[in-house]
mmCIF file of C-alpha atoms in Angstrom:
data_model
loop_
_atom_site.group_PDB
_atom_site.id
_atom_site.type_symbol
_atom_site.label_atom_id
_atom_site.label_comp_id
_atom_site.label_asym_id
_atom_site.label_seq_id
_atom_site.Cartn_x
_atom_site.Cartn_y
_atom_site.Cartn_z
ATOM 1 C CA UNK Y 1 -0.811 -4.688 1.757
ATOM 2 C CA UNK Y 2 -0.984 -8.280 0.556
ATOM 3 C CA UNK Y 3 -0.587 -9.491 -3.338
ATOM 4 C CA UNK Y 4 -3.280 -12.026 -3.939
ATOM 5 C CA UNK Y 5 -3.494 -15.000 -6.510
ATOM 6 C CA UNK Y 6 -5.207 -18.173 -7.538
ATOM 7 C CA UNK Y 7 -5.445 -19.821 -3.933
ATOM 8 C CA UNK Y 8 -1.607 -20.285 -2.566
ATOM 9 C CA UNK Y 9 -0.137 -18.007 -0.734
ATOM 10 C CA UNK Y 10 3.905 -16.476 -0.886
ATOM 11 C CA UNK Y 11 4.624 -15.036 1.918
ATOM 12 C CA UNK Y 12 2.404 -11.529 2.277
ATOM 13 C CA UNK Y 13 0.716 -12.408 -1.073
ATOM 14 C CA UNK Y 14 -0.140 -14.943 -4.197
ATOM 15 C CA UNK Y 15 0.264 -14.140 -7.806
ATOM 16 C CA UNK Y 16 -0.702 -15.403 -10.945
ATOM 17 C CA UNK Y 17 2.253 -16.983 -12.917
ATOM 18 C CA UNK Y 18 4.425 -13.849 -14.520
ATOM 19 C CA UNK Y 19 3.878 -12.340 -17.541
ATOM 20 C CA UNK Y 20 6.881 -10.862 -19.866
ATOM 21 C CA UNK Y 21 7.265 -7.258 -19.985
ATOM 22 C CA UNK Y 22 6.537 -5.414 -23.437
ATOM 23 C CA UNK Y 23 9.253 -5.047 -24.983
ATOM 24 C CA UNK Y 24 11.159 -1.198 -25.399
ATOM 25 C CA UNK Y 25 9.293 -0.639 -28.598
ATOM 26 C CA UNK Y 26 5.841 -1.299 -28.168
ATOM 27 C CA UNK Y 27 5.851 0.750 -24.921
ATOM 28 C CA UNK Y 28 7.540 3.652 -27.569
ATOM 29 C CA UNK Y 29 4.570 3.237 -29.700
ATOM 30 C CA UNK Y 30 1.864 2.838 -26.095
ATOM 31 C CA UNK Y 31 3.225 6.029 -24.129
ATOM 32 C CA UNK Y 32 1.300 8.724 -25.816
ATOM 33 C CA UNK Y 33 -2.075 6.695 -24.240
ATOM 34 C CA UNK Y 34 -0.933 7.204 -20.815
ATOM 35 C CA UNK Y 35 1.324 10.754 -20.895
ATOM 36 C CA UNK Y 36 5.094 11.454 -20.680
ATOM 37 C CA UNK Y 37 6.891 10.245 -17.501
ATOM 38 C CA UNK Y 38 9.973 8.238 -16.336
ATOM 39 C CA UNK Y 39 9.318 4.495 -16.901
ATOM 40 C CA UNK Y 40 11.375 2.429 -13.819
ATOM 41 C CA UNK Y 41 13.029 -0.472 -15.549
ATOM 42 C CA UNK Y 42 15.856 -0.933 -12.799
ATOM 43 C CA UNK Y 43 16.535 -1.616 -9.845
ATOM 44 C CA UNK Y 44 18.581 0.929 -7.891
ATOM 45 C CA UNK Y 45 21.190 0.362 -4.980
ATOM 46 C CA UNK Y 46 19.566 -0.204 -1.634
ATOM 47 C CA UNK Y 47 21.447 0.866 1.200
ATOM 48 C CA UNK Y 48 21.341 -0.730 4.291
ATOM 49 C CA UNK Y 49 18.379 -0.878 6.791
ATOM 50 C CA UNK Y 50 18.463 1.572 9.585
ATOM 51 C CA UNK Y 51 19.136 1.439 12.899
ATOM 52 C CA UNK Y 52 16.451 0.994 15.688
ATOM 53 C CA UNK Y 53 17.406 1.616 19.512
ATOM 54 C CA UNK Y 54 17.294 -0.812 22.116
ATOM 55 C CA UNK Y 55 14.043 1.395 23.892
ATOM 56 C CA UNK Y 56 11.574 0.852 21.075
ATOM 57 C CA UNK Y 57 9.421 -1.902 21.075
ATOM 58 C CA UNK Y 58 9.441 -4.405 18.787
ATOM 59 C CA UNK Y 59 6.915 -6.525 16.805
ATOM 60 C CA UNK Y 60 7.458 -10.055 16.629
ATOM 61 C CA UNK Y 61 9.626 -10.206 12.883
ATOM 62 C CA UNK Y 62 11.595 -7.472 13.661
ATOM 63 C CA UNK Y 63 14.696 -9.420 14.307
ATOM 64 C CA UNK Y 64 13.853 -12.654 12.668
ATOM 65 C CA UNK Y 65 12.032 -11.608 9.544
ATOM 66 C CA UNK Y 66 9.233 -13.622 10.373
ATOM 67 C CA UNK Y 67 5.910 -12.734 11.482
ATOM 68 C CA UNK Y 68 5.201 -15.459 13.944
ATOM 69 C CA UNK Y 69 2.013 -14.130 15.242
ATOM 70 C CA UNK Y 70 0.092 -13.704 11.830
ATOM 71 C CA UNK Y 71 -3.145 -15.217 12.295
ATOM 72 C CA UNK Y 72 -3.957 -17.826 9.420
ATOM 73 C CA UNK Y 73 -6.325 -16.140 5.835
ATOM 74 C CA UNK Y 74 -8.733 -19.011 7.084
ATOM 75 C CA UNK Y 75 -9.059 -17.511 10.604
ATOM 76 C CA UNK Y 76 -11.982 -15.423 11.026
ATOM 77 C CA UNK Y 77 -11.385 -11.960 11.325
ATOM 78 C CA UNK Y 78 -11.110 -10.677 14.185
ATOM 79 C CA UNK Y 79 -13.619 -8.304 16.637
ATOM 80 C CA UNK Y 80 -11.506 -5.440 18.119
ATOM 81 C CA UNK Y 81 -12.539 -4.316 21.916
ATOM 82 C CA UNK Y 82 -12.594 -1.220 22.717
ATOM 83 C CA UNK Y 83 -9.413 -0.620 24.035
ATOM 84 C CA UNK Y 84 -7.706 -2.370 21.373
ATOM 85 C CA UNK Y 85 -9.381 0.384 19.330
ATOM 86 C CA UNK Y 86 -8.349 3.148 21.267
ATOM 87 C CA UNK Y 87 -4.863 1.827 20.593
ATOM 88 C CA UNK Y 88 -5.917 0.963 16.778
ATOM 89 C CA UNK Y 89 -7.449 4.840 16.747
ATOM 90 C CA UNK Y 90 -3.454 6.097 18.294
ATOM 91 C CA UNK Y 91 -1.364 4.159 15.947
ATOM 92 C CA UNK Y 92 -3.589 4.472 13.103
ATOM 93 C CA UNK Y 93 -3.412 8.368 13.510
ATOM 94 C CA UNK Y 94 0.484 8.571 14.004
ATOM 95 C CA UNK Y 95 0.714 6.587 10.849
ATOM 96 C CA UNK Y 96 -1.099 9.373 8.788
ATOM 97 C CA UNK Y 97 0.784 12.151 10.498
ATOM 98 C CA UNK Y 98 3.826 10.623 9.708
ATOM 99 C CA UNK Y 99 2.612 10.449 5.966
ATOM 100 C CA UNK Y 100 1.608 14.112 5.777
ATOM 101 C CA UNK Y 101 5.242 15.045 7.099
ATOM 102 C CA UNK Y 102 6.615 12.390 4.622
ATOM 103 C CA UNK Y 103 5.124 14.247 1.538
ATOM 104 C CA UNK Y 104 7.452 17.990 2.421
ATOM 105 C CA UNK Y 105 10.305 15.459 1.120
ATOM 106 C CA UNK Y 106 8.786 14.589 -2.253
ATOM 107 C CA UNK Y 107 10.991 17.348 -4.207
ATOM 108 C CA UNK Y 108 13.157 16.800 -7.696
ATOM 109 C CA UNK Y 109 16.276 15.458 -6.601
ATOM 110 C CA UNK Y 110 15.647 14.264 -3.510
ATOM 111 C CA UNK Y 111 16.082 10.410 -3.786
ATOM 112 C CA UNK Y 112 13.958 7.629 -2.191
ATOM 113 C CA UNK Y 113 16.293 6.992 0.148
ATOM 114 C CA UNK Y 114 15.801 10.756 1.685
ATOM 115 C CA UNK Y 115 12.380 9.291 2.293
ATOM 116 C CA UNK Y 116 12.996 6.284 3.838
ATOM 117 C CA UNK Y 117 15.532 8.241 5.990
ATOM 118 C CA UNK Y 118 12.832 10.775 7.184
ATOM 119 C CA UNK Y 119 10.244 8.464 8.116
ATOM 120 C CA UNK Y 120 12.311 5.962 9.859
ATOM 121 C CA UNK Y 121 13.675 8.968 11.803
ATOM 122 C CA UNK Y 122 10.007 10.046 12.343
ATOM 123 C CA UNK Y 123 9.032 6.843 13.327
ATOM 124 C CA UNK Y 124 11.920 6.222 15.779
ATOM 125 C CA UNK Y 125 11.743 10.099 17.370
ATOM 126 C CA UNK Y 126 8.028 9.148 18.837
ATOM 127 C CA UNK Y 127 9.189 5.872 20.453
ATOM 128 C CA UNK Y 128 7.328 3.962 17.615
ATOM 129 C CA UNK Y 129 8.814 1.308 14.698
ATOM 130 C CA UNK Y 130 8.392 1.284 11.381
ATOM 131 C CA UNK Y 131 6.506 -1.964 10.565
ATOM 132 C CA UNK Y 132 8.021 -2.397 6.933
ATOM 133 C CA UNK Y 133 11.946 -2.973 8.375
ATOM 134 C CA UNK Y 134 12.756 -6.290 8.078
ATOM 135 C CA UNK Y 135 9.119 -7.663 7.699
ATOM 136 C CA UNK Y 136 9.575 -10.829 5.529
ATOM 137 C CA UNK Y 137 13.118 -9.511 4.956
ATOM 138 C CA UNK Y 138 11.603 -6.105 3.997
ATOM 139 C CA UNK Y 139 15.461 -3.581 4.357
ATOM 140 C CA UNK Y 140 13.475 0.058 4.558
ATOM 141 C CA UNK Y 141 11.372 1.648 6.622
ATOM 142 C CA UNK Y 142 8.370 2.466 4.246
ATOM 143 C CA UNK Y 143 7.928 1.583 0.625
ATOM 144 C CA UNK Y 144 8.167 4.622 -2.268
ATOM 145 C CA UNK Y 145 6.201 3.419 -5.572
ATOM 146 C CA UNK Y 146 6.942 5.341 -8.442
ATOM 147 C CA UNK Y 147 5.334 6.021 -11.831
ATOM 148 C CA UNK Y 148 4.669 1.639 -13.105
ATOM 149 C CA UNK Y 149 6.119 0.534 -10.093
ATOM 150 C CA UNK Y 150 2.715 -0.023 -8.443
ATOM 151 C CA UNK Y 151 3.300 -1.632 -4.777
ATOM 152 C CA UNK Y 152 6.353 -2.368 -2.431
ATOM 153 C CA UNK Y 153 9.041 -0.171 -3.988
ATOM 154 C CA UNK Y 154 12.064 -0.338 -2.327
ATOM 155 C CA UNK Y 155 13.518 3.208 -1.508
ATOM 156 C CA UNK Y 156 16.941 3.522 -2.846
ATOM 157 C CA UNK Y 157 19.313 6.089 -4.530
ATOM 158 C CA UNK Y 158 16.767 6.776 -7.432
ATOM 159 C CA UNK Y 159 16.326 10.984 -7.367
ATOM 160 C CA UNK Y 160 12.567 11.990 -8.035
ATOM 161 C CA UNK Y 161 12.000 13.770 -11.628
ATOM 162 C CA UNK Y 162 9.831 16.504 -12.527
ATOM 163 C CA UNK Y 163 6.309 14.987 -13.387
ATOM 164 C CA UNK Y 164 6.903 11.947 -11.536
ATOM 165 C CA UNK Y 165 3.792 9.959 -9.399
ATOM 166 C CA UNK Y 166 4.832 8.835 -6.083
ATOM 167 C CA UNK Y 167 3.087 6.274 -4.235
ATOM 168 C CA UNK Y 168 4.153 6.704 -0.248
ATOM 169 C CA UNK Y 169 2.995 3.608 2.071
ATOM 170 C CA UNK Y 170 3.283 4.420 5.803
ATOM 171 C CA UNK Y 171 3.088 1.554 7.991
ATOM 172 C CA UNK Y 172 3.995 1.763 11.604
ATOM 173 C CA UNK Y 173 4.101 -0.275 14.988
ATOM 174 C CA UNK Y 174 3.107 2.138 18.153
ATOM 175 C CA UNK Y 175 2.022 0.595 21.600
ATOM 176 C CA UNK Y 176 1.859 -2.683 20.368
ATOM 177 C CA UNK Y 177 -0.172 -2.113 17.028
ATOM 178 C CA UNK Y 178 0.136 -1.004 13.593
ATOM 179 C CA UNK Y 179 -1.436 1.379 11.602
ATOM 180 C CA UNK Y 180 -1.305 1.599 7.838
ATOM 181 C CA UNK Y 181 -2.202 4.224 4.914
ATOM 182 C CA UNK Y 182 -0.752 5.650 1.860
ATOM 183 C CA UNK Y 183 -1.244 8.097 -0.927
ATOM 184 C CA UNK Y 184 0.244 9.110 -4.135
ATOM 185 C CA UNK Y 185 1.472 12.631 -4.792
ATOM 186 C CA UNK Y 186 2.896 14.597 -7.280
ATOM 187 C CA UNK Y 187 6.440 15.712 -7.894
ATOM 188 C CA UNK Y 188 7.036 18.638 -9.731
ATOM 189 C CA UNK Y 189 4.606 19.494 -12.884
ATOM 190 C CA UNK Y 190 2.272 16.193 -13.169
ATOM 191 C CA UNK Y 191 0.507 15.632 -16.766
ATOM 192 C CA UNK Y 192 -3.181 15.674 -17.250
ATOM 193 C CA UNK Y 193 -3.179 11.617 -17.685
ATOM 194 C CA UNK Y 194 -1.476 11.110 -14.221
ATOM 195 C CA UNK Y 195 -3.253 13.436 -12.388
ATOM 196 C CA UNK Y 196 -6.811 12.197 -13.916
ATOM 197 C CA UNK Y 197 -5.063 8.778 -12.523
ATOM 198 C CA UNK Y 198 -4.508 9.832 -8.991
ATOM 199 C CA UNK Y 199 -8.226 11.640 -8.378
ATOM 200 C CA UNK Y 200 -9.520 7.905 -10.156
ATOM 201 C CA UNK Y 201 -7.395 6.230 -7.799
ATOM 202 C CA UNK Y 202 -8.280 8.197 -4.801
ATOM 203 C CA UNK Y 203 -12.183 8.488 -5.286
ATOM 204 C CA UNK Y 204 -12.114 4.415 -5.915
ATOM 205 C CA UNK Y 205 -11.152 3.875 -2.349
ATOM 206 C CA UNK Y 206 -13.653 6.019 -0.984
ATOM 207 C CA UNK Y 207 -16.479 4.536 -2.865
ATOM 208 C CA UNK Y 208 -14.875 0.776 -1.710
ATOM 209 C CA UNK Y 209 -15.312 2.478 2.128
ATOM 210 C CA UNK Y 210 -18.299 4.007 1.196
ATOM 211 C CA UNK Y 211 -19.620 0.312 0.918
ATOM 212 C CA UNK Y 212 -18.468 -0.498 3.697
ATOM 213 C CA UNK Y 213 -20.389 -1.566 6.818
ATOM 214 C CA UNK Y 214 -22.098 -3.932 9.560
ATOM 215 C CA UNK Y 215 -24.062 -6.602 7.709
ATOM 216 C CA UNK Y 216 -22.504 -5.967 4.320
ATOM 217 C CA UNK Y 217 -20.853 -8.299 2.254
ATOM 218 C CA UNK Y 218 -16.608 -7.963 1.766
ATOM 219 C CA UNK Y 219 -17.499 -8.351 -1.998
ATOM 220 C CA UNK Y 220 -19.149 -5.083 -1.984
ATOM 221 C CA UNK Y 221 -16.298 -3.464 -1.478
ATOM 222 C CA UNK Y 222 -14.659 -4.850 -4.718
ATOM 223 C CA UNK Y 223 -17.184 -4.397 -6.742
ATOM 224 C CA UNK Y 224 -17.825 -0.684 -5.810
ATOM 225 C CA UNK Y 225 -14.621 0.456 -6.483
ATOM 226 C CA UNK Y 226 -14.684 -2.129 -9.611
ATOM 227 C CA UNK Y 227 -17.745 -0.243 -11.024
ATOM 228 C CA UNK Y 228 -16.692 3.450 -10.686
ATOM 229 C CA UNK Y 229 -12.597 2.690 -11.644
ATOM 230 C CA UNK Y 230 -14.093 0.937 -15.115
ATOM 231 C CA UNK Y 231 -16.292 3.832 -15.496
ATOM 232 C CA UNK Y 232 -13.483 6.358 -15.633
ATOM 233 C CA UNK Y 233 -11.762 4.007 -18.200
ATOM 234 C CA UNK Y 234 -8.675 2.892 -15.785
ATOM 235 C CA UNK Y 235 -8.469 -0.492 -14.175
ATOM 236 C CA UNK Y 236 -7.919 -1.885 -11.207
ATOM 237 C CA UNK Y 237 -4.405 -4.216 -10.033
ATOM 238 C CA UNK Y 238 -6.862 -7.468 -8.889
ATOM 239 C CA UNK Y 239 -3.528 -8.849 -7.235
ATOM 240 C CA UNK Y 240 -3.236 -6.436 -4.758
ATOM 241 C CA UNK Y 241 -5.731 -6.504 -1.571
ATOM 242 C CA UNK Y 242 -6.002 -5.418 1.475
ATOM 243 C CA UNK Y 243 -6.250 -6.873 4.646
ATOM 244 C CA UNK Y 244 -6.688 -6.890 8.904
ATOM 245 C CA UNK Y 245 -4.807 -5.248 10.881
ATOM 246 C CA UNK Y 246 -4.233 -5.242 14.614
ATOM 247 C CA UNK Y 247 -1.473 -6.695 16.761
ATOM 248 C CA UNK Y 248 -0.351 -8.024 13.697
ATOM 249 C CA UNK Y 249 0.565 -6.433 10.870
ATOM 250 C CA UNK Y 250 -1.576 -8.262 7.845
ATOM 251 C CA UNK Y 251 -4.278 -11.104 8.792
ATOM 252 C CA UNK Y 252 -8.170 -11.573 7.877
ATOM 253 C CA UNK Y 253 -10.187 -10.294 6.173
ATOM 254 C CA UNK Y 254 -8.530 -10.074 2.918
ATOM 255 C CA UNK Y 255 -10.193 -7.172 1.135
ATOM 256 C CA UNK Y 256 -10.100 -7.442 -2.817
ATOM 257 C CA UNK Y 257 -10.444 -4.416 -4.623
ATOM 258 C CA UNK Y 258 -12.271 -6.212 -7.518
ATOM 259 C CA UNK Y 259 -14.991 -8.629 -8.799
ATOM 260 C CA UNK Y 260 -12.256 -10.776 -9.877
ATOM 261 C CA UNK Y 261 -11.905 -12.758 -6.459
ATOM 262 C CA UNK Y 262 -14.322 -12.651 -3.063
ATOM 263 C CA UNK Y 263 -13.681 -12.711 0.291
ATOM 264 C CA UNK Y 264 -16.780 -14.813 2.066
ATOM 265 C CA UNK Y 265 -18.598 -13.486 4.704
ATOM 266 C CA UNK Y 266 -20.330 -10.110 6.397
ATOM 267 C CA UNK Y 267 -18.531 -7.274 8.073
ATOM 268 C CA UNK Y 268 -19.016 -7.063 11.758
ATOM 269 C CA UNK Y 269 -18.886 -4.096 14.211
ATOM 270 C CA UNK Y 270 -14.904 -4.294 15.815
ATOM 271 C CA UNK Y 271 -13.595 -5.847 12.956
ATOM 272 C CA UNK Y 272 -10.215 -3.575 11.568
ATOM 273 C CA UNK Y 273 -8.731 -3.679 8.131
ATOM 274 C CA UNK Y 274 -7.570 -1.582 5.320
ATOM 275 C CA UNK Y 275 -9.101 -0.717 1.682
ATOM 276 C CA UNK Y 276 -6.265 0.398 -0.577
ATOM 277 C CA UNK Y 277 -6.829 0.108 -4.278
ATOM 278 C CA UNK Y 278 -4.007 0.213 -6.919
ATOM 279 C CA UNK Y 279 -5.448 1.481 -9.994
ATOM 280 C CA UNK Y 280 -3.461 1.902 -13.082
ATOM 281 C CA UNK Y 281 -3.731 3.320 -16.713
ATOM 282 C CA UNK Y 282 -3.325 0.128 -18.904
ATOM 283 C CA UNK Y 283 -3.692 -3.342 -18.193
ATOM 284 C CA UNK Y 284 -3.953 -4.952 -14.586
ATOM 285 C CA UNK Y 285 -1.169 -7.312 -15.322
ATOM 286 C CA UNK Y 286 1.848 -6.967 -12.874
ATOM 287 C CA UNK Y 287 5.504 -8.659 -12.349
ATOM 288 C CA UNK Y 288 7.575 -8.513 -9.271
ATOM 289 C CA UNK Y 289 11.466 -7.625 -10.005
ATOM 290 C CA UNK Y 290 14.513 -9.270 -9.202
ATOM 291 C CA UNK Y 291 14.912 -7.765 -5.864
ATOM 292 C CA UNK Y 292 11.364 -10.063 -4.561
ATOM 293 C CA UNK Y 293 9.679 -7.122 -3.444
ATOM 294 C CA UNK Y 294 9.061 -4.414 -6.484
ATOM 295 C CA UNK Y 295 5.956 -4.884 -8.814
ATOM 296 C CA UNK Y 296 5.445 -3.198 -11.903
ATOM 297 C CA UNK Y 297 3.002 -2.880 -14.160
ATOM 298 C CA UNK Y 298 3.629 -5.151 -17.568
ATOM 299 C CA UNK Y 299 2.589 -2.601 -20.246
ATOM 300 C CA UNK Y 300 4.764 0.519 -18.276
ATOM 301 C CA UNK Y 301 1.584 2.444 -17.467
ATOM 302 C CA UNK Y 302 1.696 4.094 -14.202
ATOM 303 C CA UNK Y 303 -0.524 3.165 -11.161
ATOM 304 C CA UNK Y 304 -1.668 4.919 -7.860
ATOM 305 C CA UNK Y 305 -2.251 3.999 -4.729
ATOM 306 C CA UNK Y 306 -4.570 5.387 -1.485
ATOM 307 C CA UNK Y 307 -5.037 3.838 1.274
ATOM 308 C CA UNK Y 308 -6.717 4.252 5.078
ATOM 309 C CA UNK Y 309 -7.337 1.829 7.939
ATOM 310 C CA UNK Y 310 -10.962 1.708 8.660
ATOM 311 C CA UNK Y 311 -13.461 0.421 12.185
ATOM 312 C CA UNK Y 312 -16.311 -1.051 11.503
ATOM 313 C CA UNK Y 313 -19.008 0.142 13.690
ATOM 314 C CA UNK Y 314 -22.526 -0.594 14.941
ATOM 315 C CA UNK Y 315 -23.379 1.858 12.227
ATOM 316 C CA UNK Y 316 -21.295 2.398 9.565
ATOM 317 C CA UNK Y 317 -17.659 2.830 9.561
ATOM 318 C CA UNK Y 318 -15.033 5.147 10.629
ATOM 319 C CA UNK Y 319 -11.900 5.856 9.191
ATOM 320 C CA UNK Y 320 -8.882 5.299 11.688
ATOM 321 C CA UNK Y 321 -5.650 6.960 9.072
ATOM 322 C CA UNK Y 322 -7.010 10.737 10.061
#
């Protein structure tokens, strides 16, 4: 997923300058708005990125750390044939299977890590990569988003608590193109607030595919989800969009998930790209920690994330992450 703000770009996204976090006692005095759960508020230690064998094929940033073959966010999007969808269809398809097995690891205990351990072993078992490792310097092999951490969270040695949300973002590189999705699950006994979070979250990104379609504006999709997230009284992370997919991991269109910001243009049949909304309890403000790569929500509510790769098609749409 990419991180958008005003109009320059940082590497996979753009943000807004950073705002201070609230300090220890005003989130004391905020908490009973949004439930009881474990706020993050440190990093923990990373280990180091996994091993890939010599057999599996590679995208282009996998040694490097640089995705050389990106196109440009002024490029128009681009038109898919049909066997580049075929292989869209196969990759996008592993990716969700390898997020359904990913979610019989979400138990109390169990650390991130254990995650990122599965699914690179997943990933690697079927001959495929997983596109997170070592994208822009990325060290794991899928990102693990817990409770205010909204996007990007960095498995490490962090064990999951009882009544924690976990946001799981599966990413992967098979036959020479990615496929991308995520969800956010439960661990353990979930409050009321977080679970009234997750269905918000979830039924936001189907009303932002729901709108979704040849002829129709990208802004539509924004402003759906927009509409129904603000009418459950949660809001939406403006800073984090979605994008193409293909070849190449991120590119055009970039899909915002509000009214906020607009992407110009109409979709057209063959174009590919993902709709993943991060909606949270409080405020839409975010911060990225000291390790470049985690963002958190300011206030310390929580946030959820789903996500699925979707085709746009002569007649609608289809979603590929199924």
């Amino acid at each position: 997923m990419n991180i958008c703000k005003t109009i320059s770009f940082c590497g996979r996204w753009f943000l807004n300058s950073t705002p201070q976090r609230l300090s220890k006692s005003l989130w004391t005095k905020l908490q009973t708005n949004f439930g009881v759960y474990d706020v993050v508020d440190h990093l923990g230690t990373v280990s180091d990125p996994r091993t890939v064998p010599e057999y599996v094929t590679l995208p282009s940033y996998a040694k490097t750390g640089m995705a050389v073959d990106e196109p440009d966010q002024d490029c128009p999007p681009e038109i898919q044939n049909k066997g580049q969808i075929e292989m869209l269809r196969q990759s996008c398809k592993f990716a969700k299977f390898v997020l359904d097995s990913a979610k019989t690891q979400l138990k109390v205990g169990a650390t991130t890590d254990d995650v990122d351990r599965f699914v690179h072993d997943l990933v690697i078992d079927n001959n495929a990569y997983p596109s997170p490792l070592n994208y822009n310097g990325f060290k794991k092999s899928v990102c693990t988003s817990i409770n205010n951490v909204v996007c990007h969270g960095v498995p490490d040695d962090r064990p999951l608590h009882n009544g924690d949300l976990i946001s799981v973002d599966v990413s992967v590189y098979l036959n020479g193109f990615h496929g991308d999705c995520a969800a956010t699950y439960c661990v353990g006994e979930v409050d009321v607030y977080g679970k009234k979070l997750m269905s918000v979250a979830e039924q936001s990104m189907y009303k932002g595919i729901e709108a979704c379609g040849p002829g129709k504006s990208f802004s539509d999709i924004g402003s759906a989800i927009e509409l129904y997230v603000r009418h459950h009284s949660h809001n939406v992370v403006s800073s984090i969009t979605g994008h193409g997919i293909g070849t190449y991991f991120h590119g055009p269109p970039v899909i915002f998930h509000s009214t906020l910001h607009s992407y110009p243009g109409i979709m057209k049949p063959g174009m590919v790209f993902t709709v993943e909304p991060v909606v949270c309890q409080g405020g839409s403000d975010v911060e990225i920690l000291d390790d470049g790569w985690t963002i958190v929500t300011t206030d310390n509510s929580r946030g959820a994330q789903f996500e699925h790769t979707i085709l746009i098609t002569d007649h609608g749409y289809e979603i590929l992450t199924v």
